[in-house]
Coordinates of C-alpha atoms in Angstrom, one line a residue:
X4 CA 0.0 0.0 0.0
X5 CA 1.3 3.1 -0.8
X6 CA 0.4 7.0 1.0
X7 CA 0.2 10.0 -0.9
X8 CA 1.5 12.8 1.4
X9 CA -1.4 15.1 2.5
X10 CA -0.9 19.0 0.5
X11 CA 0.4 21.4 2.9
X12 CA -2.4 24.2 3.8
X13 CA -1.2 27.2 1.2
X14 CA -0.5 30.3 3.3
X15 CA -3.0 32.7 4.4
X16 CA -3.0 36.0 1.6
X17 CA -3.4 39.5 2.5
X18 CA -3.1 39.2 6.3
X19 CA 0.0 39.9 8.5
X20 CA 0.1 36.2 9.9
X21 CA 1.6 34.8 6.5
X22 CA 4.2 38.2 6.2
X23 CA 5.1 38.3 9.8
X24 CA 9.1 36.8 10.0
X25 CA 11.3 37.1 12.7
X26 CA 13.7 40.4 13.0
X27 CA 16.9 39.9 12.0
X28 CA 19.8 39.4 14.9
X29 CA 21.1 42.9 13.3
X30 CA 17.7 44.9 14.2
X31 CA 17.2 43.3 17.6
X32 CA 19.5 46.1 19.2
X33 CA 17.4 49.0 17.4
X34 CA 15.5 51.1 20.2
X35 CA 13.6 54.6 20.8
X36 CA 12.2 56.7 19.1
X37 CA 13.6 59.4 17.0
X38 CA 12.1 62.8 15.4
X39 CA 14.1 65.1 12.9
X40 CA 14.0 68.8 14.3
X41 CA 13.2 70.7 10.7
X42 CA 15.8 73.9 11.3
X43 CA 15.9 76.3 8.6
X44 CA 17.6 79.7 8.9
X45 CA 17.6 79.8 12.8
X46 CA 13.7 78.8 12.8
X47 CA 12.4 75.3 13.8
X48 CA 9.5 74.1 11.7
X49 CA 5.8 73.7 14.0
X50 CA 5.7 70.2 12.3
X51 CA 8.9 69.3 14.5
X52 CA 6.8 69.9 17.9
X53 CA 3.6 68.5 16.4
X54 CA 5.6 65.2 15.9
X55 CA 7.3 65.2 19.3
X56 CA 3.8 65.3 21.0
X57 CA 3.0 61.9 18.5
X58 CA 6.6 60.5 19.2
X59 CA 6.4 60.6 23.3
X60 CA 3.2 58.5 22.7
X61 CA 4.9 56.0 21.0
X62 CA 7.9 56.0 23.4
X63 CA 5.8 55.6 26.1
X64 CA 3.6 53.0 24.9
X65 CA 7.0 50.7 23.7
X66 CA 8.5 51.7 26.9
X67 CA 11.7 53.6 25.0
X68 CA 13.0 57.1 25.0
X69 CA 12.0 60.0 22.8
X70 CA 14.8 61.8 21.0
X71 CA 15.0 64.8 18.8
X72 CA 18.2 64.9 16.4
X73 CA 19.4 68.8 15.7
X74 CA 21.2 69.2 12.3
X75 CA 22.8 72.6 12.2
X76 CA 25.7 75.1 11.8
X77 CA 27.1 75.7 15.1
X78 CA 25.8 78.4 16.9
X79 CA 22.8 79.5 19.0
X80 CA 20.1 78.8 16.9
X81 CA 20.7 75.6 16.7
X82 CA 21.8 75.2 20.4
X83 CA 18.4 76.9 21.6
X84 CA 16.5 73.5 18.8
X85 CA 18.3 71.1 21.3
X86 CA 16.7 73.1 24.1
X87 CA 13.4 73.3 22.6
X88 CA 13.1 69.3 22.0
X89 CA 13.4 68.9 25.9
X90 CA 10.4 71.5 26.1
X91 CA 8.3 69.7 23.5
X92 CA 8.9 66.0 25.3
X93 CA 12.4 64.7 24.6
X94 CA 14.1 62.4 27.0
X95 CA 17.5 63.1 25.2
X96 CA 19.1 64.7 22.2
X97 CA 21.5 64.2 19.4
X98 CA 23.6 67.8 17.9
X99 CA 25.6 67.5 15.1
X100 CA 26.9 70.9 14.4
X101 CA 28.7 71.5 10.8
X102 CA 30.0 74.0 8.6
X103 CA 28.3 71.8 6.0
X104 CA 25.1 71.6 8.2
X105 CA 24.6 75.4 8.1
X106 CA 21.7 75.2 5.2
X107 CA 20.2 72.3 3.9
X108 CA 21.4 70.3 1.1
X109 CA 20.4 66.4 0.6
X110 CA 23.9 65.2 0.4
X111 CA 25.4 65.9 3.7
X112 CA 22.0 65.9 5.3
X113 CA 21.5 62.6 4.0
X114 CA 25.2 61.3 5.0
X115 CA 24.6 62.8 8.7
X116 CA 21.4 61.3 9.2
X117 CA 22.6 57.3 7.9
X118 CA 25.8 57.6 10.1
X119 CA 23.9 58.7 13.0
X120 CA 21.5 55.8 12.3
X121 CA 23.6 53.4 11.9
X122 CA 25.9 54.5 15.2
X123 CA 22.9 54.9 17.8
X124 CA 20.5 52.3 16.6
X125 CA 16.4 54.1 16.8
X126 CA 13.7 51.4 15.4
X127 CA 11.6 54.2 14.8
X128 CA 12.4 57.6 12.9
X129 CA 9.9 60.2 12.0
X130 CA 10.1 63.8 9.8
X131 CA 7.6 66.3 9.0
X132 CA 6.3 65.1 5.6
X133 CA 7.3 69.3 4.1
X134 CA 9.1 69.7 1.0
X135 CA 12.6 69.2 3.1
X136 CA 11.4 66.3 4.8
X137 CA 10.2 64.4 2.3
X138 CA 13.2 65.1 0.2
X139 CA 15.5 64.1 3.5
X140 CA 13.4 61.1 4.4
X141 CA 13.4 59.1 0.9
X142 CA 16.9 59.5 0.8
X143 CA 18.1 58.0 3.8
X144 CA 15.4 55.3 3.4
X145 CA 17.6 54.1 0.6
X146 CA 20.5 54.3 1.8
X147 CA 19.9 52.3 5.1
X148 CA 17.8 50.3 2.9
X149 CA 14.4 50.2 5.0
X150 CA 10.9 50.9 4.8
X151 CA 9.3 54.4 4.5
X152 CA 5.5 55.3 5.0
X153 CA 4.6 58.6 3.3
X154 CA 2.1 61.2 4.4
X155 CA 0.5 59.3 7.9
X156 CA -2.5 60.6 9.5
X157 CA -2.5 58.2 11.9
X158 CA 0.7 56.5 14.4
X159 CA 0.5 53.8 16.5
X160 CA 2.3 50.6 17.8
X161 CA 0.6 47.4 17.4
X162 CA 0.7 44.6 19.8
X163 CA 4.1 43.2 18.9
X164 CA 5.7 46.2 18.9
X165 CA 5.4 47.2 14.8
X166 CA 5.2 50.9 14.3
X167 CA 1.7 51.1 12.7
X168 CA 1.2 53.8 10.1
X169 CA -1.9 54.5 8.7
X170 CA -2.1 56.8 5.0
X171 CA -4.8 57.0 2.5
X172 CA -4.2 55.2 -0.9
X173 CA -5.9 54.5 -4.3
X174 CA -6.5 58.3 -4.7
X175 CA -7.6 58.8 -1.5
X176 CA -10.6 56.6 -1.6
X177 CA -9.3 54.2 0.9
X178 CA -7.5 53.5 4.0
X179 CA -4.6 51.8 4.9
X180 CA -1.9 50.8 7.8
X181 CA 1.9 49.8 6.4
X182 CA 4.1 47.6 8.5
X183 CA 8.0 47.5 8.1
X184 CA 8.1 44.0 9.8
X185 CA 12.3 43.3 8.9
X186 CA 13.8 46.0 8.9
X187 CA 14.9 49.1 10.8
X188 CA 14.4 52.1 11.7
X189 CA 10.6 51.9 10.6
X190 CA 10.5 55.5 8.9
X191 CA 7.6 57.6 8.2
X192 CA 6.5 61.2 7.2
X193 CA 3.5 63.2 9.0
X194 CA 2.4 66.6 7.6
X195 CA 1.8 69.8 9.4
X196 CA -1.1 69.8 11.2
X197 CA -2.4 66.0 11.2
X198 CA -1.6 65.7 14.8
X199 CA -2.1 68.8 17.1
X200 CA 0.8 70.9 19.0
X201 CA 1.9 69.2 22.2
X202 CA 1.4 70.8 25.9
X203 CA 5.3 73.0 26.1
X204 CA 6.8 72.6 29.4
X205 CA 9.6 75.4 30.4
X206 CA 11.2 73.9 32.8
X207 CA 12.4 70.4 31.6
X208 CA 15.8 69.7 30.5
X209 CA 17.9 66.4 29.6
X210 CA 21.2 64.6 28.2
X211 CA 22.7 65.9 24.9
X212 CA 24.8 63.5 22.7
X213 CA 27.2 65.6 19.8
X214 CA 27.8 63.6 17.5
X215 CA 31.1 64.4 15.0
X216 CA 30.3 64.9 11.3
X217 CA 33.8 65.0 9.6
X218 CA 32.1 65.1 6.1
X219 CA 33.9 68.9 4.4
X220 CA 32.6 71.3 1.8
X221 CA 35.2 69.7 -0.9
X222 CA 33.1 66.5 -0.6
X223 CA 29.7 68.2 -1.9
X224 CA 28.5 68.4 -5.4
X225 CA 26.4 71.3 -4.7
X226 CA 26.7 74.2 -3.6
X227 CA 24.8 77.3 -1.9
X228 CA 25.3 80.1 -3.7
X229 CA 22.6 82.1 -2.8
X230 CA 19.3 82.1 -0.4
X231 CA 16.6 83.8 -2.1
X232 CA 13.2 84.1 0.3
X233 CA 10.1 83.4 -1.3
X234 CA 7.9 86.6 -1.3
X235 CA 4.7 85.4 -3.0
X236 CA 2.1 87.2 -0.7
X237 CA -0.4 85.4 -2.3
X238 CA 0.7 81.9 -0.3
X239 CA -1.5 81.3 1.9
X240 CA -1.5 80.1 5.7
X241 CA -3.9 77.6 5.8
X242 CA -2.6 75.3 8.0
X243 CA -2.4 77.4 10.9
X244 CA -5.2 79.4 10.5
X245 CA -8.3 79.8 13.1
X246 CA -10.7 80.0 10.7
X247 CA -11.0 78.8 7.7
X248 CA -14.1 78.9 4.8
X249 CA -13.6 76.4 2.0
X250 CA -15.7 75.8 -1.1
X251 CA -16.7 72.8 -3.2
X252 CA -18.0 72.2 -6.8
X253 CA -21.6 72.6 -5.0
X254 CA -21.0 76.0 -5.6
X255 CA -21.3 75.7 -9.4
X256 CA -19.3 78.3 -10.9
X257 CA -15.7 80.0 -10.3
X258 CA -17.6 83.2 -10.2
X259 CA -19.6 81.7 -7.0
X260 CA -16.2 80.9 -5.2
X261 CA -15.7 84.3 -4.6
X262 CA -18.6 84.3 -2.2
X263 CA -16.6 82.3 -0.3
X264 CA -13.6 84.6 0.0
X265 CA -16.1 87.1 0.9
X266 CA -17.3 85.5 3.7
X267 CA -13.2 84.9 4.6
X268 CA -12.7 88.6 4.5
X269 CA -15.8 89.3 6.8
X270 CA -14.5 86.7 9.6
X271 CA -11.2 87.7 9.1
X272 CA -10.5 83.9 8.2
X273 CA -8.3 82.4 5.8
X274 CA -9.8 80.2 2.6
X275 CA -9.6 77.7 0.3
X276 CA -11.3 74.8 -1.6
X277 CA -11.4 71.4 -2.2
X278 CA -9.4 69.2 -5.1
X279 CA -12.2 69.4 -7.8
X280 CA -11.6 73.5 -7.6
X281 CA -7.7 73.6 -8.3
X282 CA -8.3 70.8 -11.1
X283 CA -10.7 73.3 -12.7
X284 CA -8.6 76.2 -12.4
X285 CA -10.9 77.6 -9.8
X286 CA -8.3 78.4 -7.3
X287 CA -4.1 78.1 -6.8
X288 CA -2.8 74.6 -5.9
X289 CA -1.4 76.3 -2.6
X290 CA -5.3 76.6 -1.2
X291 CA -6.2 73.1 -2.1
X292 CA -7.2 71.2 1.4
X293 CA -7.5 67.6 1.9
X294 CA -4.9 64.7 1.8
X295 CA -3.2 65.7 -1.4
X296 CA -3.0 69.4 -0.4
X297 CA -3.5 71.4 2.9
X298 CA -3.9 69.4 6.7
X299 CA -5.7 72.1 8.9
X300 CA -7.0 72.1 12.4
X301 CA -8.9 75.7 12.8
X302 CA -11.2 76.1 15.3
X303 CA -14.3 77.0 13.1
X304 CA -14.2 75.5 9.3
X305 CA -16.9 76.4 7.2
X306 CA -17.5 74.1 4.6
X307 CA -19.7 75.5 1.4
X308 CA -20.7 73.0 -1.2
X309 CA -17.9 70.4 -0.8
X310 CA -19.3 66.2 -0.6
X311 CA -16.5 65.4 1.9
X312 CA -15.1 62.4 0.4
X313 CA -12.4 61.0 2.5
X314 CA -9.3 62.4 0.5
X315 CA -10.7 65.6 2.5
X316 CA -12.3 64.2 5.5
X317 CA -8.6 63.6 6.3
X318 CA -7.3 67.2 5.8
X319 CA -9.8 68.7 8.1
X320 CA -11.2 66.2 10.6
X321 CA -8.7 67.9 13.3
X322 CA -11.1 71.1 13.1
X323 CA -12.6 71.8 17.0
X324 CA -15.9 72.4 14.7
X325 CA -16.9 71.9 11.2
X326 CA -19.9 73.6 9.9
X327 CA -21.2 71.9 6.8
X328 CA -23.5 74.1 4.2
X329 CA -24.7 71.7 1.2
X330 CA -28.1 70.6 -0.3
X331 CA -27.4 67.5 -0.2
X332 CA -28.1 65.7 3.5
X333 CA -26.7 62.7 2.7
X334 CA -23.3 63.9 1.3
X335 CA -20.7 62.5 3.2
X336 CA -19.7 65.6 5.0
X337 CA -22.7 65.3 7.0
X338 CA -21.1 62.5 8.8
X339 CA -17.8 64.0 10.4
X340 CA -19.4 67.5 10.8
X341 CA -20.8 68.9 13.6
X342 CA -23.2 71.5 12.4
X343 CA -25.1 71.2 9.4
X344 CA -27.0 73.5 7.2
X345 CA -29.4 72.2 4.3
X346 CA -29.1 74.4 1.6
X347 CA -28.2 76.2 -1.4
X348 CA -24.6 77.3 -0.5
X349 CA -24.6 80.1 -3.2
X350 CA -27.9 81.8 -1.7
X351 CA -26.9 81.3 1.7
X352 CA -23.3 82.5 1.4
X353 CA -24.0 86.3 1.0
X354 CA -26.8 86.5 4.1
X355 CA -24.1 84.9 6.1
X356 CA -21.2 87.2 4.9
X357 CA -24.1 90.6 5.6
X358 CA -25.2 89.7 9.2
X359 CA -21.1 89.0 10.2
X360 CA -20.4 92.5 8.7
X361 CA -23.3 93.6 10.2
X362 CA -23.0 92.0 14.1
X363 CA -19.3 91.3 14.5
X364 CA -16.6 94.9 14.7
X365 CA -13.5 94.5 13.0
X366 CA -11.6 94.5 15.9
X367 CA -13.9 91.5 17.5
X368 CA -12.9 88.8 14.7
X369 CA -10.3 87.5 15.9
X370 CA -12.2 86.8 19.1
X371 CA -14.8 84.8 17.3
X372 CA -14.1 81.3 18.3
X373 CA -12.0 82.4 20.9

């Protein structure tokens, strides 16, 4: 009689179980968490802070200290960065001051960055997802050869330990969390504003760790040979605004968006519009919100004539309160917003923008959701 060995089950598809692998002896020493400190010309980027706040969560909750990693010339600025980090939540932090350092460029910021990697050993590294750190982080990505989640809204450690990171994909349509399961530091961008600004605290201080970058000038391709500051007083502030008035294709013409920006002018708000409106022309790319343009967190958002798909559900969800204006009851801004009002946007835009004129003084506005 003969036996015909039974077929091993085929692995499980789609689910962690079957992609889950040991680390690698190499990774096992890799510990705390890190967070780049974003210093340009003396002046440390909100985004830094806002990640600090996320970063002491994961620390805590994986039982491993924060750090903040200073880049710089040598001199105060960057000396009063390393103070800062302690304000903002750091248990420690690594200076490297440099000639080369002074401004950014990718090369030695990208050399500085893998050394210090490779010397101190974080398993998780975050940067502010900003036009330098997104340059900065797929860089040294590839050269330490490890994963890298772009553009989180959401952080968290899972039950073994993985750094969870959470991004919209397929346009924006749909959700979903990225493991890097072998291989460290698990690196990922945030952008200004997804999370909120930590709690400062003046009187904390900690360890700092200087690190030697003996990378010279003669090394670099590229070179700074002048810093010109971008003057466009047309770029707007969205991200950091109070209030903010935003319009959607609802309102059915790019004549009707300037109801919008009167209603702005009469709060004293900033403004801006969803994707559908800078595809059309209706408005600069640099007022888009949503996932593909502008995170904001304003106390009062105004919402005229935008559906609220999730693309920009998750560029304004941080908003203390969202008032919806829109015809249409069951578009899907009615179910993250906390006020709602059914009807024509275009019609109810100017009596809005009257009775503000009319009830709140100049001087008042930037009291209103005070």
């Amino acid at each position: 009689m003969t036996t015909t060995p039974a077929p091993k089950p085929a692995a499980a598809a789609g689910g962690r179980a079957g992609m889950k692998k040991e680390l690698p002896e190499k990774f096992r020493s890799y510990k705390h968490v890190w967070v780049f400190i974003e210093l340009e010309r003396g002046h440390v980027h909100p985004v830094s802070w806002e990640l600090m706040g996320e970063g002491r969560k994961l620390a805590d909750k994986l039982g491993v200290q924060l750090a903040g990693v200073v880049l710089g010339g040598a001199g105060e600025d960057t000396r009063n960065a390393v103070q800062e980090c302690y304000a903002y939540g750091a248990d420690v932090a690594y200076l490297v001051e440099s000639p080369v350092l002074a401004d950014y460029r990718n090369e030695p910021y990208t050399r500085c960055m893998t050394e210090l990697v490779n010397k101190f050993q974080p398993e998780i590294l975050l940067l502010g997802a900003t036009t330098l750190g997104r340059d900065l982080a797929g860089s040294v990505a590839t050269t330490l050869a490890t994963g890298l989640t772009a553009d989180c809204t959401e952080l968290a450690v899972d039950a073994d330990g993985s750094l969870a990171a959470t991004r919209p994909t397929f346009g924006g349509s749909l959700l979903c969390t990225i493991y890097t399961l072998n291989f460290r530091p698990q690196m990922a961008t945030v952008r200004p504003r997804v999370f909120s600004m930590p709690e400062r605290l003046d009187d904390k201080s900690g360890p700092v760790i200087e690190y030697e970058f003996t990378m010279i000038e003669d090394e670099i391709v590229t070179k700074l040979l002048q810093f010109i500051p971008d003057r466009d007083s047309n770029k707007s502030n969205l991200a950091y605004a109070d209030v903010v008035v935003a319009g959607g294709l609802g309102l059915g013409s790019a004549e009707n968006y300037q109801l919008v920006r009167d209603l702005a002018k009469a709060l004293g708000a900033d403004w801006g519009g969803s994707r559908p409106l800078v595809q059309r022309g209706w408005i600069p790319a640099d007022r888009q919100i949503g996932q593909t343009g502008k995170t904001i967190r304003p106390k009062l958002y105004i919402a005229a004539g935008i559906s609220g798909a999730i693309q920009h559900r998750v560029g304004v969800e941080g908003a203390d309160l969202i008032l919806a204006i829109n015809t249409d009851k069951n578009a899907p801004i009615m179910d993250f917003a906390h006020l709602a009002i059914i009807t024509d946007a275009v019609r109810f835009l100017p009596a809005l923008a009257k009775e503000v004129r009319q009830r709140i003084a100049p001087n008042t506005r930037s009291r209103l959701v005070g």
